[in-house]
Coordinates of C-alpha atoms in Angstrom, one line a residue:
M1050 CA 102.8 70.5 73.0
P1051 CA 99.9 70.8 75.4
A1052 CA 98.8 74.2 76.0
Q1053 CA 100.5 75.9 79.1
S1054 CA 99.7 78.5 81.6
M1055 CA 102.2 81.4 82.4
T1056 CA 102.9 79.5 85.8
H1057 CA 103.6 76.2 83.7
K1058 CA 105.9 78.1 81.3
I1059 CA 107.9 79.6 84.2
L1060 CA 108.4 76.2 86.0
A1061 CA 109.2 74.4 82.8
R1062 CA 112.0 76.9 82.0
A1063 CA 113.3 76.5 85.6
A1064 CA 113.3 72.8 85.3
G1065 CA 115.0 72.9 81.8
K1066 CA 111.9 71.2 80.2
S1067 CA 109.9 72.2 77.0
H1068 CA 106.5 72.0 79.0
V1069 CA 105.1 70.7 82.2
A1070 CA 101.8 69.0 83.1
T1071 CA 99.4 70.1 86.1
G1072 CA 100.4 67.6 89.0
E1073 CA 103.8 66.7 87.6
F1074 CA 106.6 66.8 90.1
I1075 CA 109.6 68.8 89.0
E1076 CA 113.0 69.9 90.3
A1077 CA 113.6 73.7 89.3
D1078 CA 116.5 76.1 89.5
I1079 CA 115.8 79.1 91.7
D1080 CA 116.2 82.6 90.2
M1081 CA 116.3 84.5 93.5
C1082 CA 115.5 83.7 97.2
F1083 CA 115.5 85.3 100.7
T1084 CA 115.1 85.2 104.3
H1085 CA 114.6 87.6 107.2
D1086 CA 115.3 88.3 110.6
P1087 CA 112.9 85.9 112.5
V1088 CA 114.5 82.8 110.6
L1089 CA 117.9 83.5 109.7
E1090 CA 119.7 82.7 113.1
A1091 CA 118.0 79.1 113.0
L1092 CA 118.9 78.7 109.3
R1093 CA 122.5 79.8 109.8
E1094 CA 122.9 77.2 112.6
A1095 CA 121.4 74.4 110.6
F1096 CA 123.4 75.4 107.4
Y1097 CA 126.7 74.9 109.0
E1098 CA 125.6 71.8 111.1
E1099 CA 124.3 70.0 107.9
F1100 CA 126.7 71.1 105.3
G1101 CA 129.9 71.8 107.3
K1102 CA 131.5 74.6 109.1
N1103 CA 133.1 75.9 105.7
A1104 CA 129.9 75.5 103.6
K1105 CA 129.0 78.0 101.0
V1106 CA 125.6 79.2 99.7
F1107 CA 125.1 78.3 95.8
D1108 CA 125.2 81.7 94.7
P1109 CA 125.5 84.7 97.1
N1110 CA 124.1 87.1 94.3
K1111 CA 120.9 85.1 94.1
I1112 CA 120.3 85.5 97.8
A1113 CA 118.8 88.7 99.7
L1114 CA 118.6 89.1 103.6
F1115 CA 116.3 91.5 105.2
Q1116 CA 116.0 92.9 108.7
D1117 CA 112.2 93.8 108.7
H1118 CA 110.1 92.0 111.5
L1119 CA 112.0 92.9 114.5
V1120 CA 113.7 96.2 114.1
P1121 CA 114.5 98.5 115.6
A1122 CA 115.3 95.7 118.3
K1123 CA 112.6 95.5 120.8
D1124 CA 114.5 93.3 123.1
A1125 CA 118.0 91.6 123.4
I1126 CA 116.7 88.6 121.6
S1127 CA 115.6 90.6 118.7
R1128 CA 119.1 92.4 118.4
R1129 CA 120.7 88.8 118.6
L1130 CA 118.7 87.8 115.7
A1131 CA 119.8 90.9 113.5
M1132 CA 123.5 90.2 114.7
A1133 CA 123.2 86.7 113.4
M1134 CA 122.2 87.9 109.9
D1135 CA 125.2 90.5 110.0
N1136 CA 127.6 87.4 110.5
F1137 CA 125.8 85.4 107.7
A1138 CA 125.8 88.1 105.3
A1139 CA 129.7 88.7 106.0
E1140 CA 130.5 84.8 106.0
Q1141 CA 128.8 84.2 102.8
D1142 CA 129.6 87.5 101.0
I1143 CA 126.0 88.3 100.4
K1144 CA 125.8 91.9 99.0
N1145 CA 121.9 92.0 98.6
Y1146 CA 121.7 92.6 102.4
Y1147 CA 119.3 95.3 103.8
P1148 CA 119.8 95.9 107.6
Y1149 CA 118.1 98.2 109.8
G1150 CA 119.3 101.6 108.7
A1151 CA 119.6 103.9 105.5
N1152 CA 118.0 101.3 103.0
Y1153 CA 115.8 98.7 104.7
G1154 CA 112.1 97.8 105.0
V1155 CA 109.6 95.0 104.5
C1156 CA 111.1 92.3 102.5
H1157 CA 108.4 92.0 99.8
I1158 CA 108.4 95.7 99.1
L1159 CA 112.4 95.9 99.0
M1160 CA 112.6 92.8 96.8
C1161 CA 110.4 94.7 94.1
E1162 CA 112.0 98.1 94.7
Q1163 CA 115.6 96.9 94.5
G1164 CA 115.0 95.0 91.3
H1165 CA 115.2 91.5 92.5
V1166 CA 112.0 90.4 90.9
L1167 CA 111.8 90.0 87.3
P1168 CA 109.3 88.2 84.9
N1169 CA 109.6 84.4 84.1
Q1170 CA 111.6 84.0 87.2
V1171 CA 111.2 81.5 90.1
I1172 CA 111.5 83.5 93.4
L1173 CA 111.3 82.0 97.0
G1174 CA 111.1 83.7 100.3
T1175 CA 110.8 82.3 103.9
D1176 CA 107.4 84.3 104.1
S1177 CA 104.0 83.4 102.8
H1178 CA 103.5 86.7 101.1
S1179 CA 106.2 85.9 98.6
V1180 CA 103.2 85.4 96.2
T1181 CA 103.4 89.1 95.9
Y1182 CA 106.0 88.8 92.9
G1183 CA 103.3 87.6 90.6
A1184 CA 102.5 91.2 90.0
F1185 CA 105.5 91.2 87.8
N1186 CA 104.9 88.1 85.9
A1187 CA 107.1 86.0 88.2
F1188 CA 106.4 82.8 90.0
G1189 CA 106.7 83.8 93.9
T1190 CA 105.9 81.6 96.8
G1191 CA 106.7 81.0 100.2
V1192 CA 108.7 78.1 101.8
G1193 CA 109.7 76.8 105.2
L1194 CA 113.1 76.9 106.8
V1195 CA 114.2 73.3 105.8
D1196 CA 113.3 74.0 102.1
M1197 CA 115.3 77.3 102.2
L1198 CA 118.1 75.8 103.8
N1199 CA 118.5 73.5 101.0
V1200 CA 118.0 76.1 98.4
F1201 CA 120.7 78.2 99.9
R1202 CA 122.9 75.2 99.3
V1203 CA 122.1 73.8 96.0
G1204 CA 119.8 76.4 94.5
R1205 CA 117.1 74.0 93.4
L1206 CA 113.9 72.8 94.9
W1207 CA 111.0 70.5 93.9
F1208 CA 107.7 71.6 93.2
R1209 CA 104.3 69.9 92.1
V1210 CA 103.0 71.9 89.2
P1211 CA 99.8 73.7 90.4
E1212 CA 96.4 73.9 88.6
T1213 CA 95.2 77.2 87.5
I1214 CA 92.1 79.3 88.5
E1215 CA 91.4 82.4 86.1
V1216 CA 90.0 85.4 87.8
R1217 CA 88.9 87.7 85.0
I1218 CA 87.8 91.4 85.9
E1219 CA 86.6 93.5 83.2
G1220 CA 85.6 97.1 83.2
E1221 CA 86.4 100.2 85.3
L1222 CA 86.4 100.1 89.0
P1223 CA 84.1 102.7 90.7
P1224 CA 85.4 105.6 92.7
N1225 CA 87.0 104.6 95.8
V1226 CA 87.1 100.8 94.9
F1227 CA 90.7 99.4 95.0
A1228 CA 92.7 96.2 94.6
K1229 CA 92.3 95.5 98.4
D1230 CA 88.4 95.4 97.7
I1231 CA 88.8 93.0 94.8
I1232 CA 90.8 90.4 96.8
L1233 CA 88.6 90.7 99.8
R1234 CA 85.6 90.2 97.6
L1235 CA 87.3 87.1 96.1
L1236 CA 88.0 85.7 99.6
Q1237 CA 84.6 86.1 100.3
D1238 CA 83.6 84.2 97.5
I1239 CA 85.9 81.1 97.4
G1240 CA 87.1 81.1 101.2
M1241 CA 90.3 80.6 102.8
D1242 CA 90.8 77.2 101.1
G1243 CA 89.3 77.9 97.8
A1244 CA 92.7 77.9 95.9
S1245 CA 94.7 75.6 98.1
G1246 CA 97.9 74.6 96.4
K1247 CA 96.7 76.2 93.1
T1248 CA 97.6 79.3 91.0
L1249 CA 95.2 82.4 91.1
E1250 CA 95.7 84.1 87.7
F1251 CA 94.2 87.4 87.1
T1252 CA 93.2 88.6 83.7
G1253 CA 90.9 91.3 82.0
S1254 CA 91.0 95.0 81.4
T1255 CA 90.7 95.9 84.8
I1256 CA 93.9 94.2 85.7
D1257 CA 95.6 95.6 82.8
H1258 CA 95.0 99.0 84.1
L1259 CA 95.9 98.7 87.6
S1260 CA 99.0 100.3 88.9
A1261 CA 102.1 98.4 89.7
E1262 CA 101.6 98.8 93.5
E1263 CA 97.8 97.9 93.3
R1264 CA 99.0 94.6 91.3
M1265 CA 101.1 93.9 94.1
T1266 CA 98.3 94.3 96.7
L1267 CA 96.2 91.9 94.7
C1268 CA 98.9 89.2 94.4
N1269 CA 100.2 89.7 97.9
M1270 CA 96.8 88.4 99.3
T1271 CA 96.2 85.4 97.1
V1272 CA 97.8 83.3 99.9
E1273 CA 94.8 84.0 102.1
A1274 CA 92.9 81.7 99.7
G1275 CA 95.6 79.1 100.0
A1276 CA 97.1 79.9 96.6
K1277 CA 100.5 78.5 95.8
N1278 CA 101.1 81.6 93.9
G1279 CA 99.1 84.5 92.3
I1280 CA 100.2 85.7 88.8
M1281 CA 99.3 88.1 86.1
S1282 CA 100.6 89.1 82.7
L1283 CA 103.1 91.9 82.5
S1284 CA 101.3 95.3 81.8
D1285 CA 102.9 98.8 80.7
K1286 CA 102.6 100.2 84.2
A1287 CA 104.3 97.0 85.5
I1288 CA 107.1 97.3 82.9
A1289 CA 107.6 101.1 83.8
Y1290 CA 108.0 100.1 87.4
L1291 CA 110.7 97.3 86.6
N1292 CA 112.5 99.6 84.4
R1293 CA 113.1 102.0 87.3
A1294 CA 113.9 99.2 89.6
A1295 CA 116.1 97.1 87.2
P1296 CA 117.0 99.6 84.4
N1297 CA 119.7 97.1 83.1
A1298 CA 117.5 94.0 83.1
T1299 CA 116.2 92.2 80.2
L1300 CA 112.6 91.6 80.6
D1301 CA 111.4 88.1 79.4
P1302 CA 107.6 87.9 80.3
V1303 CA 105.4 85.0 79.6
T1304 CA 101.6 84.7 78.7
T1305 CA 99.1 81.8 79.0
D1306 CA 98.4 80.0 75.9
K1307 CA 94.9 81.0 74.5
D1308 CA 93.6 77.3 74.4
Y1309 CA 95.0 76.4 78.1
Q1310 CA 92.2 74.9 80.1
Y1311 CA 91.7 76.4 83.5
S1312 CA 90.5 74.4 86.2
Q1313 CA 87.9 76.9 87.2
R1314 CA 87.1 80.4 85.7
L1315 CA 85.7 83.2 87.8
H1316 CA 84.4 86.4 86.2
Y1317 CA 83.7 89.9 87.7
Q1318 CA 82.6 93.0 86.3
A1319 CA 84.4 96.0 88.0
E1320 CA 81.6 98.4 87.9
Q1321 CA 79.7 96.1 90.4
L1322 CA 82.4 95.9 92.8
E1323 CA 82.3 97.8 96.1
P1324 CA 84.2 98.8 99.3
M1325 CA 84.7 95.7 101.4
V1326 CA 85.9 94.8 104.8
A1327 CA 87.0 91.6 106.6
Y1328 CA 85.5 90.9 110.0
P1329 CA 87.3 89.2 112.8
H1330 CA 89.0 86.7 112.9
R1331 CA 89.5 85.4 109.2
P1332 CA 90.3 87.2 106.0
D1333 CA 87.4 85.5 104.3
N1334 CA 84.9 86.8 106.8
V1335 CA 83.9 89.6 104.4
C1336 CA 81.0 91.9 104.0
T1337 CA 80.5 95.2 102.3
V1338 CA 81.6 98.6 104.1
A1339 CA 77.9 99.5 103.6
Q1340 CA 76.9 96.9 106.1
A1341 CA 79.5 97.6 108.4
K1342 CA 78.7 101.2 108.2
A1343 CA 75.2 100.3 109.0
E1344 CA 76.2 98.3 112.3
R1345 CA 78.5 101.4 113.1
V1346 CA 81.4 99.4 114.2
A1347 CA 83.4 101.7 116.5
I1348 CA 87.3 101.5 116.2
S1349 CA 90.0 102.4 118.5
Q1350 CA 93.1 102.1 116.3
V1351 CA 93.6 102.5 112.4
Y1352 CA 96.9 100.7 111.3
V1353 CA 98.4 101.7 107.8
G1354 CA 101.2 99.3 107.3
S1355 CA 102.6 96.0 106.0
C1356 CA 103.7 94.8 102.6
T1357 CA 100.0 94.9 101.7
G1358 CA 99.0 98.4 102.6
A1359 CA 101.9 100.7 103.2
K1360 CA 103.4 101.2 99.6
F1361 CA 103.7 104.8 98.7
E1362 CA 100.3 104.9 96.8
D1363 CA 98.5 103.4 99.7
I1364 CA 100.0 106.0 102.3
E1365 CA 99.4 109.0 99.7
L1366 CA 95.9 107.9 99.3
V1367 CA 95.4 108.0 103.1
A1368 CA 97.1 111.5 103.3
R1369 CA 94.8 112.9 100.4
T1370 CA 91.7 111.5 102.2
L1371 CA 92.7 113.0 105.5
K1372 CA 93.8 116.4 104.2
G1373 CA 92.3 119.3 106.2
Q1374 CA 90.5 116.9 108.6
K1375 CA 91.2 115.6 112.0
I1376 CA 91.0 111.8 113.2
A1377 CA 88.2 111.2 115.6
K1378 CA 88.8 111.7 119.4
G1379 CA 89.9 108.4 120.9
V1380 CA 91.2 107.0 117.7
H1381 CA 94.9 106.2 117.1
L1382 CA 96.1 106.5 113.5
M1383 CA 99.4 104.7 112.9
V1384 CA 101.2 104.8 109.6
V1385 CA 104.2 102.5 109.1
P1386 CA 105.7 102.9 105.6
A1387 CA 107.0 99.8 104.1
S1388 CA 110.5 101.1 103.2
T1389 CA 113.0 103.8 103.7
Q1390 CA 112.4 104.7 100.0
I1391 CA 108.7 105.2 100.6
Y1392 CA 109.7 107.2 103.9
R1393 CA 111.8 109.5 101.8
R1394 CA 109.3 110.0 99.1
M1395 CA 106.7 111.0 102.0
A1396 CA 109.2 113.5 103.2
Q1397 CA 109.8 114.9 99.8
S1398 CA 106.2 115.4 99.1
Q1399 CA 103.4 116.9 101.5
V1400 CA 102.4 113.5 102.6
I1401 CA 104.0 113.6 106.1
D1402 CA 102.7 117.0 106.7
M1403 CA 99.0 116.1 105.7
L1404 CA 99.4 112.9 108.1
V1405 CA 100.8 114.8 111.0
E1406 CA 98.3 117.6 110.9
S1407 CA 95.5 115.1 110.8
G1408 CA 96.7 113.4 114.0
A1409 CA 98.6 110.6 112.6
V1410 CA 101.7 109.1 114.2
I1411 CA 104.3 108.0 111.5
E1412 CA 106.5 105.2 112.6
S1413 CA 109.9 103.8 111.1
P1414 CA 109.5 101.2 108.3
G1415 CA 108.9 97.6 109.3
C1416 CA 106.4 94.7 109.8
K1417 CA 105.9 95.9 113.3
A1418 CA 102.2 95.2 114.6
C1419 CA 101.1 93.5 111.4
Y1420 CA 102.2 90.3 113.0
G1421 CA 102.0 91.3 116.5
A1422 CA 105.5 92.0 117.6
H1423 CA 105.7 95.6 118.5
G1424 CA 104.7 99.1 117.4
G1425 CA 101.2 99.0 117.7
V1426 CA 99.9 95.9 119.6
L1427 CA 96.4 96.1 120.7
G1428 CA 95.1 96.1 124.3
D1429 CA 92.0 93.9 125.6
N1430 CA 88.8 94.5 123.7
E1431 CA 90.5 97.3 121.4
V1432 CA 89.3 97.3 117.8
C1433 CA 91.6 98.0 114.9
L1434 CA 91.0 98.8 111.2
S1435 CA 94.0 97.6 109.4
T1436 CA 95.4 97.8 105.8
T1437 CA 97.3 94.6 106.5
N1438 CA 96.6 91.1 105.2
R1439 CA 95.6 89.0 108.0
N1440 CA 93.2 89.3 111.1
F1441 CA 93.5 86.1 112.8
R1442 CA 92.8 85.9 116.6
G1443 CA 95.9 87.4 118.2
R1444 CA 97.5 88.6 114.9
M1445 CA 98.1 91.9 116.2
G1446 CA 99.7 90.9 119.5
N1447 CA 96.5 90.2 121.8
P1448 CA 94.0 87.4 121.4
N1449 CA 91.4 89.5 123.2
S1450 CA 91.4 92.4 120.6
F1451 CA 89.6 92.7 117.3
V1452 CA 91.0 93.3 113.8
Y1453 CA 89.2 94.3 110.7
L1454 CA 90.9 94.6 107.3
S1455 CA 90.3 97.2 104.6
S1456 CA 91.6 99.4 101.9
P1457 CA 93.6 102.4 102.8
Y1458 CA 90.7 104.7 101.5
V1459 CA 88.2 103.1 104.0
A1460 CA 90.8 103.2 106.7
A1461 CA 91.4 106.9 106.3
R1462 CA 87.5 107.6 106.1
S1463 CA 87.0 105.5 109.3
A1464 CA 89.8 107.2 111.2
I1465 CA 88.0 110.5 110.7
A1466 CA 84.6 109.2 111.6
G1467 CA 85.6 106.8 114.5
Y1468 CA 83.7 103.9 113.2
I1469 CA 84.1 101.8 109.9
T1470 CA 82.8 103.8 106.9
D1471 CA 83.7 104.9 103.5
E1472 CA 81.9 108.4 103.8

């Protein structure tokens, strides 16, 4: 049998095959899938139109629904979309439903928190950042409405088996260098099309020692390089996370065969990495924070949010960095936790107190300004430093604004200084 990557093994299992080959077209069973509020109304209408008014989903236990992009409702249309999701969940008896309320948040974070992501699974979402789930040794990828429409009905989808690029990182990261800096450096090196349709597989001692949440950050942004999926072997810290999220689950991780031939191999020494920042208007328009600091790039807003940069560890890092200090005059610091579970942890610790005392404003969970809908939309010529994943022109709601991307640490230091810095 030919040597297999971990992505090959997951897809082979889901297709009922002993092995697969790069470039092969397969049809695979889907272990878990989801959609969210911007998509569900159109999907619901098409579902009944295409499959009949009494049509049922393939397995309601393998579907999750999330209200995250447009909550709390900013207008009547947003509320209509949420109501359509209420109706579909009831019609299809979907129990894994997370509406705005006591237990909701950004889909990718909730998928992990609620135990819907397990190793060796094929997991799909109507959101490109579904690549996040590779942090837990799963094949996660985003699909469009038509693909998900059919998945909801039959529970299967075709794939072209991707080739795999190895990204090996060895050593110990310097102080104040994080997963966000790693992925920004990778984007600088390979560009937004450097992994188009391919797997980015992370290996090495640095990856083995990352926290589960840092692993999520790394995989989350692989799609910014065009990757079909990001993935890594299961680590002790990832196992501990899964044991809390899904205590009754049996874990069945996969590894890449030692003699598997990667299509490309990239190697980084962790000690040589440094804080990075993406300039407008591309995630791969990256330079060092040292360069930005020399240019003294002034900012008007710091946004700590999204599936990339608003996990508990992200926000706790911001709070600890800000402790005892005030944000610069004229700078707005917005903190948008990714879930109510994170919000509760913030309240139970000193995190909220530290943030508020520094001058931060804490918003309710959700996607909000990350994709420009509400809750932090920028004005003309305003400059935002964000812990999110994309900075395309208009991404945060205004094509005449400017968005930079950084780690939560750099975001916090910059909020204090009033310009981009890590000091």
